[in-house]
Short mmCIF file of C-alpha atoms in Angstrom, two decimals:
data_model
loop_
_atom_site.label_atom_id
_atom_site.label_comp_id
_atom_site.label_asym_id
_atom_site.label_seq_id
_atom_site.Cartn_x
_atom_site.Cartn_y
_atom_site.Cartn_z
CA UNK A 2 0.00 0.00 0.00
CA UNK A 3 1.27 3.73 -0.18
CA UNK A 4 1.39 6.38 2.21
CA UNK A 5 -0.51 9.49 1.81
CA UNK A 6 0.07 12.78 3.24
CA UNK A 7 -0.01 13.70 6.59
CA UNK A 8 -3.50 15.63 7.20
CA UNK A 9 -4.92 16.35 10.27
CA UNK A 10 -8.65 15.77 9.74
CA UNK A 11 -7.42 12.36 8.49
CA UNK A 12 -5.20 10.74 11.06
CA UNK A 13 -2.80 8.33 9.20
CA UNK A 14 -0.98 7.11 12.47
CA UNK A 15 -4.30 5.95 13.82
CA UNK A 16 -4.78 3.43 10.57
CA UNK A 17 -2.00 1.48 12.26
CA UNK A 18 -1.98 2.06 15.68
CA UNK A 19 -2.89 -0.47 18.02
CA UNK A 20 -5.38 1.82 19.99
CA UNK A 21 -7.20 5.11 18.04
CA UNK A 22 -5.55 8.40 18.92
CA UNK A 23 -7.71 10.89 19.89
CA UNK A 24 -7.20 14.90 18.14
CA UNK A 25 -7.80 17.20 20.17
CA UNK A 26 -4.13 17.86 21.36
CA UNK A 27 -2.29 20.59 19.63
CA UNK A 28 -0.79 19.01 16.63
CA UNK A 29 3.13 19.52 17.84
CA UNK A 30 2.11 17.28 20.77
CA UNK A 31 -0.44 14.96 19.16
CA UNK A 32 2.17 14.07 16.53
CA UNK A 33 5.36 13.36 18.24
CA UNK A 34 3.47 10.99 20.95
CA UNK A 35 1.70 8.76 17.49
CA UNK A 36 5.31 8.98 16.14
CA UNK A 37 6.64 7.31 19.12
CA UNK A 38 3.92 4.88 19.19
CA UNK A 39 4.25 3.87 15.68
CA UNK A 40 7.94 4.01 14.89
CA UNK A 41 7.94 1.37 18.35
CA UNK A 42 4.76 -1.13 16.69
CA UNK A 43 6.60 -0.71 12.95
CA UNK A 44 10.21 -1.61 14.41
CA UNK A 45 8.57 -4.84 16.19
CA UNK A 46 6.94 -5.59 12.75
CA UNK A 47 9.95 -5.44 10.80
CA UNK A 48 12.02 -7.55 13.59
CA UNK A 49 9.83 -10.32 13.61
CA UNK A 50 9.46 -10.27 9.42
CA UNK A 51 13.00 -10.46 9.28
CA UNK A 52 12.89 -13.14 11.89
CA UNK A 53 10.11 -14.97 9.83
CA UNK A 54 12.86 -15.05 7.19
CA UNK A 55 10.24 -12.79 4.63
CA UNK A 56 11.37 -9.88 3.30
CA UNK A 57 9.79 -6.32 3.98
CA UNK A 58 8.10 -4.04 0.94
CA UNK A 59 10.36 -0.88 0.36
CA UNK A 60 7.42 1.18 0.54
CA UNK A 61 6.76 -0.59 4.11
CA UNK A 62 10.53 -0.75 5.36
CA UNK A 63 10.87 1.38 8.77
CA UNK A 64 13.46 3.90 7.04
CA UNK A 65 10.88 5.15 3.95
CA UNK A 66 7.93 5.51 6.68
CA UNK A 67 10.33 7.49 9.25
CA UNK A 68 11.69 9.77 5.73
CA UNK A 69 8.12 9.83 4.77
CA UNK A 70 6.86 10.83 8.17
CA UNK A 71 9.44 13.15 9.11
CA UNK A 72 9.14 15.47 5.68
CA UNK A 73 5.21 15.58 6.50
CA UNK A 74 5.89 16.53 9.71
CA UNK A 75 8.05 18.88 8.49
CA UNK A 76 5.92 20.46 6.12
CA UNK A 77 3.44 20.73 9.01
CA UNK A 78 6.01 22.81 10.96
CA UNK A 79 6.66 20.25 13.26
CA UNK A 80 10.17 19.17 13.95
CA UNK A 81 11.08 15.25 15.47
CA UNK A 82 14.43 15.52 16.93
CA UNK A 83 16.16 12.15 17.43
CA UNK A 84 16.74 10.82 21.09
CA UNK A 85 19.89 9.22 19.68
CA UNK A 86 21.71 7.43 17.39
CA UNK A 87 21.74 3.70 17.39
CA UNK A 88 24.86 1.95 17.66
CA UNK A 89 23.70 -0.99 16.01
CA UNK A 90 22.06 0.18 12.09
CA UNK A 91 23.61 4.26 12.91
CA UNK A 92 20.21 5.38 11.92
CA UNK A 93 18.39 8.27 14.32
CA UNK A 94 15.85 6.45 17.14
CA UNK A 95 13.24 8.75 16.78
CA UNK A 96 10.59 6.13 18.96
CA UNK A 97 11.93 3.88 22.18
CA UNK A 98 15.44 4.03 23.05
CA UNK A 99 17.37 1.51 25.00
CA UNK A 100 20.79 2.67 26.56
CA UNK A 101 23.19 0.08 27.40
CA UNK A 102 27.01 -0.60 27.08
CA UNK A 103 27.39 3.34 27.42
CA UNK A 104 26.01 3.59 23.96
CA UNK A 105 21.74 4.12 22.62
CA UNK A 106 20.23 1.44 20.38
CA UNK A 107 16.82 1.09 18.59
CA UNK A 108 15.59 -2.00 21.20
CA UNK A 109 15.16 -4.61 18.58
CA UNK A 110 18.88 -4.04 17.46
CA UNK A 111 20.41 -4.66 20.56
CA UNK A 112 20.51 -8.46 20.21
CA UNK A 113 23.24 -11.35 21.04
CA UNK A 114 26.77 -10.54 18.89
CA UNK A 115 26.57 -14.95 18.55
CA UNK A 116 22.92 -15.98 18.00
CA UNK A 117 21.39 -12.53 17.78
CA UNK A 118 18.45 -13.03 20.47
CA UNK A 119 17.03 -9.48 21.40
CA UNK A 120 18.14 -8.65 24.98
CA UNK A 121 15.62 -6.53 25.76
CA UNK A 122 14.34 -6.82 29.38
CA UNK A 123 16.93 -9.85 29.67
CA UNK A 124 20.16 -10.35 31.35
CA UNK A 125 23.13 -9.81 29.46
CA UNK A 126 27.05 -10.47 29.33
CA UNK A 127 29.67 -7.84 27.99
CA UNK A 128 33.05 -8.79 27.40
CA UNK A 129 35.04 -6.75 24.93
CA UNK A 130 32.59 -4.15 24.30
CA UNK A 131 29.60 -6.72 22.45
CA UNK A 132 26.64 -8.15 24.54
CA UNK A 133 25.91 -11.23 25.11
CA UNK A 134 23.15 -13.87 25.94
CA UNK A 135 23.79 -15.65 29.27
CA UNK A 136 24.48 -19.10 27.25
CA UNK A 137 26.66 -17.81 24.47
CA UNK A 138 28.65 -16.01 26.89
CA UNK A 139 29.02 -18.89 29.69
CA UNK A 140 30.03 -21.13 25.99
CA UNK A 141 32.43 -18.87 24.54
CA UNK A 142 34.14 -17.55 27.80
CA UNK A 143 33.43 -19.52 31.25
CA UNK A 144 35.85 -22.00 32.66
CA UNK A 145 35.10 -25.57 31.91
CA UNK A 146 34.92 -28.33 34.20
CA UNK A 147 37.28 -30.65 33.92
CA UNK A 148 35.06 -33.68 34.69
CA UNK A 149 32.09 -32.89 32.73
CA UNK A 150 33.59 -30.43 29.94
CA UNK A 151 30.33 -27.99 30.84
CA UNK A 152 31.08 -23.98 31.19
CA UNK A 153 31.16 -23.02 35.04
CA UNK A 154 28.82 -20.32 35.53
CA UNK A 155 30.25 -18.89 38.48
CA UNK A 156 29.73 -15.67 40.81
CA UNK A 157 33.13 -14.10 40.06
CA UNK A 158 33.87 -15.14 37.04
CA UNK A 159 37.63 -14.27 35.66
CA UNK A 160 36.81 -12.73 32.53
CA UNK A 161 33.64 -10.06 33.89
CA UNK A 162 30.56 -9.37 36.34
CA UNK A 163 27.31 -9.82 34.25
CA UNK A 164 26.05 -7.02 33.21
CA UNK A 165 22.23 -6.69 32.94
CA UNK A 166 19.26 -4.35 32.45
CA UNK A 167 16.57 -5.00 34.69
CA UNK A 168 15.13 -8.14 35.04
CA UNK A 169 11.66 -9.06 34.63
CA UNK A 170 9.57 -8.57 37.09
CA UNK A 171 9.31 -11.66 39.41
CA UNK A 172 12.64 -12.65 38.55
CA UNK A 173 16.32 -13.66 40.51
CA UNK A 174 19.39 -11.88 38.38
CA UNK A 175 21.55 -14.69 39.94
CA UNK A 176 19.33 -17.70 39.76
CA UNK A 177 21.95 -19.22 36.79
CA UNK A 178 24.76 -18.05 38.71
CA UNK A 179 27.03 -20.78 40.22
CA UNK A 180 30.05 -21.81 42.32
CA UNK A 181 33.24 -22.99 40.76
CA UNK A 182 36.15 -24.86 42.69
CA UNK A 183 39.77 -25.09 41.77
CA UNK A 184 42.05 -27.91 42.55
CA UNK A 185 45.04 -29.87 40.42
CA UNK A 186 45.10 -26.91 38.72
CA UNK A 187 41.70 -27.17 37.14
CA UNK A 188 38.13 -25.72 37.72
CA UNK A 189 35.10 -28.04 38.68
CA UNK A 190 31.56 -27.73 39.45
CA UNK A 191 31.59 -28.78 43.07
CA UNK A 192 29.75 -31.60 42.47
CA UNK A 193 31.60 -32.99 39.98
CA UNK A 194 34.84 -32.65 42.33
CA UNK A 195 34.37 -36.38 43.96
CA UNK A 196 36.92 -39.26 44.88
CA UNK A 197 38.16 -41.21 41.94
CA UNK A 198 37.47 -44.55 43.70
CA UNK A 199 34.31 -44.50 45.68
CA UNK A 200 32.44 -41.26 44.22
CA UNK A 201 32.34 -39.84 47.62
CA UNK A 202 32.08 -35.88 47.21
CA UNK A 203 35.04 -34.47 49.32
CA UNK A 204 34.01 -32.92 53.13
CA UNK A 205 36.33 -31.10 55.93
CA UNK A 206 39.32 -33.65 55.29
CA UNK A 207 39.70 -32.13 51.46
CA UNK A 208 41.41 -34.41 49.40
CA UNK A 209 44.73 -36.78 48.47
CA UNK A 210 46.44 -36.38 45.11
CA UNK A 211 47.78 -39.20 42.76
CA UNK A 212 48.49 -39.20 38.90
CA UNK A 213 46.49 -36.13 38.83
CA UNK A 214 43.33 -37.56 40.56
CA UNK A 215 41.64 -36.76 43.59
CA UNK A 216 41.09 -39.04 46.32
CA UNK A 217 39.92 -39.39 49.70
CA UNK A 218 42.24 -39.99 52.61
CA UNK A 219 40.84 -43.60 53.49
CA UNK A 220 41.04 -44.86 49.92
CA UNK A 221 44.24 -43.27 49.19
CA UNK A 222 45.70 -44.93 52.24
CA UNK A 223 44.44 -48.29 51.14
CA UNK A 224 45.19 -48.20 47.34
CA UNK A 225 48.58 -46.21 47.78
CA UNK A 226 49.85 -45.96 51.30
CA UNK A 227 52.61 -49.08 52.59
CA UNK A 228 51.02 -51.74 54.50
CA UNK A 229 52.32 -52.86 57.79
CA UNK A 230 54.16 -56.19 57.80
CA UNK A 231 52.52 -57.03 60.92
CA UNK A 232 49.17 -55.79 61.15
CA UNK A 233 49.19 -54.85 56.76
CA UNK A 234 47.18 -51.82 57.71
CA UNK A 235 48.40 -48.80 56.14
CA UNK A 236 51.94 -47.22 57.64
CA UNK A 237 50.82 -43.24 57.98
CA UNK A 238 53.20 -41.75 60.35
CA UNK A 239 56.36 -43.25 62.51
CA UNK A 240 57.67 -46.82 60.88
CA UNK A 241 60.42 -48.75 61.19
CA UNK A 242 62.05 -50.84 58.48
CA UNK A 243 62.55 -54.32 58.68
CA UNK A 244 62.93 -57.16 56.50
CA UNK A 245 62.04 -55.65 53.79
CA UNK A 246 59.15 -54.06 54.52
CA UNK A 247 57.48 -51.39 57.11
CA UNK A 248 56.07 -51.50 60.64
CA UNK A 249 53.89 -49.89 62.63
CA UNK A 250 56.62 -50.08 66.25
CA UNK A 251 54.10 -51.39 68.06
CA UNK A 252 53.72 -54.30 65.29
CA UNK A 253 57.47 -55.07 64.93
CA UNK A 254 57.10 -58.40 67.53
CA UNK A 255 58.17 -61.46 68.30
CA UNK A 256 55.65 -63.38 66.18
CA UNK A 257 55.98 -66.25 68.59
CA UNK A 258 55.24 -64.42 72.18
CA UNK A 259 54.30 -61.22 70.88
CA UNK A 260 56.82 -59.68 73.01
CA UNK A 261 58.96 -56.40 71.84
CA UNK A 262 62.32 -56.12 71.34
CA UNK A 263 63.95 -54.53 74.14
CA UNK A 264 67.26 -54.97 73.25
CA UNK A 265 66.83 -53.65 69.76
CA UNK A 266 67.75 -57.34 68.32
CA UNK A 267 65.94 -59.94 66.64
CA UNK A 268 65.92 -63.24 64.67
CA UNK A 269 64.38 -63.45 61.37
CA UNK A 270 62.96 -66.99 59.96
CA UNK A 271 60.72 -67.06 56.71
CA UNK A 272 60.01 -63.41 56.92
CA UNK A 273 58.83 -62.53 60.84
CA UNK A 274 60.41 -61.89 63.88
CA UNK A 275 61.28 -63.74 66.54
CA UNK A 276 63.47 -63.34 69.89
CA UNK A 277 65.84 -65.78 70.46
CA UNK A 278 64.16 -68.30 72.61
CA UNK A 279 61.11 -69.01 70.02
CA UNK A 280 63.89 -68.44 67.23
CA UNK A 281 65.74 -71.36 68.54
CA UNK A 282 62.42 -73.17 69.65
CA UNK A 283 61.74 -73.65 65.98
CA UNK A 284 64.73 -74.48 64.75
CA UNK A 285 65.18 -77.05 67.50
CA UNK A 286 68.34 -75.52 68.88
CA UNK A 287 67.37 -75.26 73.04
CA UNK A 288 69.65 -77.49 75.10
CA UNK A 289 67.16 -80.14 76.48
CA UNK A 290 69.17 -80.18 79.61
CA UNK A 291 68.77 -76.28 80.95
CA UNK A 292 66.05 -75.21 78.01
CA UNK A 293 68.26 -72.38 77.23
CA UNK A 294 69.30 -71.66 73.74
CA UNK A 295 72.29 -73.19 72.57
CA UNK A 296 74.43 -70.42 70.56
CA UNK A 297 77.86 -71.69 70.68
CA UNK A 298 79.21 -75.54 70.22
CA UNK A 299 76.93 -77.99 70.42
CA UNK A 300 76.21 -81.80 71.19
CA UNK A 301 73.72 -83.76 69.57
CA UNK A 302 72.82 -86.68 71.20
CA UNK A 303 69.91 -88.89 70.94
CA UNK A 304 67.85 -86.47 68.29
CA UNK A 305 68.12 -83.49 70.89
CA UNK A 306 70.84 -81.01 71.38
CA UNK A 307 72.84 -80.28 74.55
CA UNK A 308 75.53 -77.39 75.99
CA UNK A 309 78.77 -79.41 76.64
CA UNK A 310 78.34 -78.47 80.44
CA UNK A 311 74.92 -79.43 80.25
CA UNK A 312 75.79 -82.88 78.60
CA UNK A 313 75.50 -85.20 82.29
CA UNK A 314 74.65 -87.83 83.65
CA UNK A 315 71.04 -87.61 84.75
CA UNK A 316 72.71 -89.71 88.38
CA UNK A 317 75.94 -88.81 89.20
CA UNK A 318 76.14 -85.50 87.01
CA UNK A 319 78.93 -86.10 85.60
CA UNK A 320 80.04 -84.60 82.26
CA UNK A 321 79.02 -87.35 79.43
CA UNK A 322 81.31 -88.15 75.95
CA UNK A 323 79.75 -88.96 73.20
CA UNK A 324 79.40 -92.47 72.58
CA UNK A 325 80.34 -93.32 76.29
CA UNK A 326 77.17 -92.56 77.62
CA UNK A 327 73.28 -94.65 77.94
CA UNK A 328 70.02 -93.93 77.38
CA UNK A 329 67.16 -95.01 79.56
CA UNK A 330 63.45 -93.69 79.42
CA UNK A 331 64.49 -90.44 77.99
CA UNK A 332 67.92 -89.75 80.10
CA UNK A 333 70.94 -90.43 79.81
CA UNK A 334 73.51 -92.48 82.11
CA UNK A 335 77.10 -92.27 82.49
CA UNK A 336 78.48 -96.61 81.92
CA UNK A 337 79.18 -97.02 85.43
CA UNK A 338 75.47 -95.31 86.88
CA UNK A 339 73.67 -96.91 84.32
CA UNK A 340 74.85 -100.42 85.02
CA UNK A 341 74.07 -100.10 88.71
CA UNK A 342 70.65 -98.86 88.64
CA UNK A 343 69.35 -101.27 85.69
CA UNK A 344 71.27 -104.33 85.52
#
């Protein structure tokens, strides 16, 4: 359709307003209000046209109808100053103006710099002088977590505060706001920041490290820590080392008689402990005549072993010689005893 002149017994503005404008205002005044109105109702139209993917009639594009409008209101005497220039197309905004980024912008043309959603009435990011939309920003600049690869959209966030013109009504600025945790020289969602082994998110007692994962202290301990020889619990604090592995002190014991080592010495068979009476115990080497260890020479007689000085006879107590002595129900005899008590 085309546009006729402006006259003022025959409204145009109120052919496509969305409400009728009433006349009786001076014409100055009456004007520049329907301008406002329509230039804002046109600008929406276009937008969502050019959303729609159609294209918009010359004759019906938002630049002929504001030349168009502004020479009849010219011609009427009437002059439309601008509010501003719009940082977006760098045309005059004559209707609505938005004011953001310390620059003015026709509302529909302040939109996303990625996707180019209008952010209008919505929260918005800035970061290097461009807007934009909460989840375009959070993509292009937040941290990522490095167990889930998602953007951490955290309170203070390293690259800038989000900027935003007011919310709508009813509405939390900070409700898609969240926390972000750094450890191993990574960020994390904190509930993504768990033990590697049992999934357990990490309290008070934080967290043990190991080929770059996080664990807690109990598994840590039992997949990493040494094990006691004695007890094979895991060795945390004071040890000792001994045969080839560690103790707890209190586990380093005789593994006969449980019994410490007081002199600091110790005999070793098939890997444990002993002192030296169980040591010799089970290797059969305690003199059956004083049950004392024997350490030095040695007489076997009989399938048990004897001190010399403890090698008698069970009568008279005299010293024995090997092969001049008897047996008899488990002792032994000198010749001369033996032959007076059993023959």
């Amino acid at each position: 359709r085309s546009w006729k002149k402006w006259k003022p017994q025959h409204p145009l503005l109120s052919a496509v307003s969305s409400s009728p404008i009433s006349v009786p205002k001076p014409p100055s005044m009456a004007a520049a209000q329907q301008l406002d109105e329509l230039l804002d109702d046109l600008g929406h139209m276009e937008s969502k046209l050019l959303g729609q993917g159609a294209g918009v009639p010359e004759e019906l594009s938002l630049d002929n109808m504001l030349g168009s409008l502004t020479r009849d209101l010219q011609e009427l005497g009437i002059t439309a100053a601008p509010t501003g220039v719009c940082a977006s197309c760098r045309k005059p905004i004559a209707g609505k103006v938005l004011t953001a980024l310390g620059k003015t912008w026709h509302p529909e043309h302040f939109t996303c710099v990625c996707c180019g959603q209008e952010l209008d009435n919505q929260p918005f990011f800035e970061q290097g002088g461009q807007a934009y939309c909460e989840e375009d920003y959070h993509q292009a600049f937040s941290p990522r977590c490095a167990y889930c690869a998602g953007p951490i959209r955290e309170v203070n966030h390293s690259h800038s505060l989000p900027c935003q013109l007011p919310p709508p009504p009813g509405t939390s600025p900070h409700l898609f706001l969240q926390k972000v945790l750094t450890a191993l020289d990574q960020t994390w969602h904190p509930e993504h920041f768990f033990c590697a082994h049992c999934g357990k998110v990490f309290g008070d007692d934080g967290f043990l490290e190991r080929s770059g994962k996080p664990y807690c202290r109990q598994d840590f301990l039992d997949m990493f820590a040494p094990k006691c020889q004695g007890c094979e619990h895991p060795v945390t604090d004071n040890y000792l080392s001994a045969l080839q592995g560690v103790w707890h002190p209190e586990c380093f014991v005789c593994a006969e008689c449980l019994s410490g080592f007081a002199g600091g010495s110790f005999f070793e068979l098939e890997g444990r402990p002993y002192c030296e009476l169980h040591f010799h115990q089970r290797q059969g080497t305690i003199c059956h005549g004083c049950g004392r260890p024997v350490t030095g020479r040695c007489i076997t007689a009989a399938g048990r072993k004897y001190h010399p000085e403890h090698f008698t006879c069970t009568y008279c107590l005299g010293r024995l010689h090997k092969g001049t002595f008897r047996e008899c129900g488990d002792k032994m005899y000198c010749q001369a005893c033996h032959d007076k008590l059993f023959l």
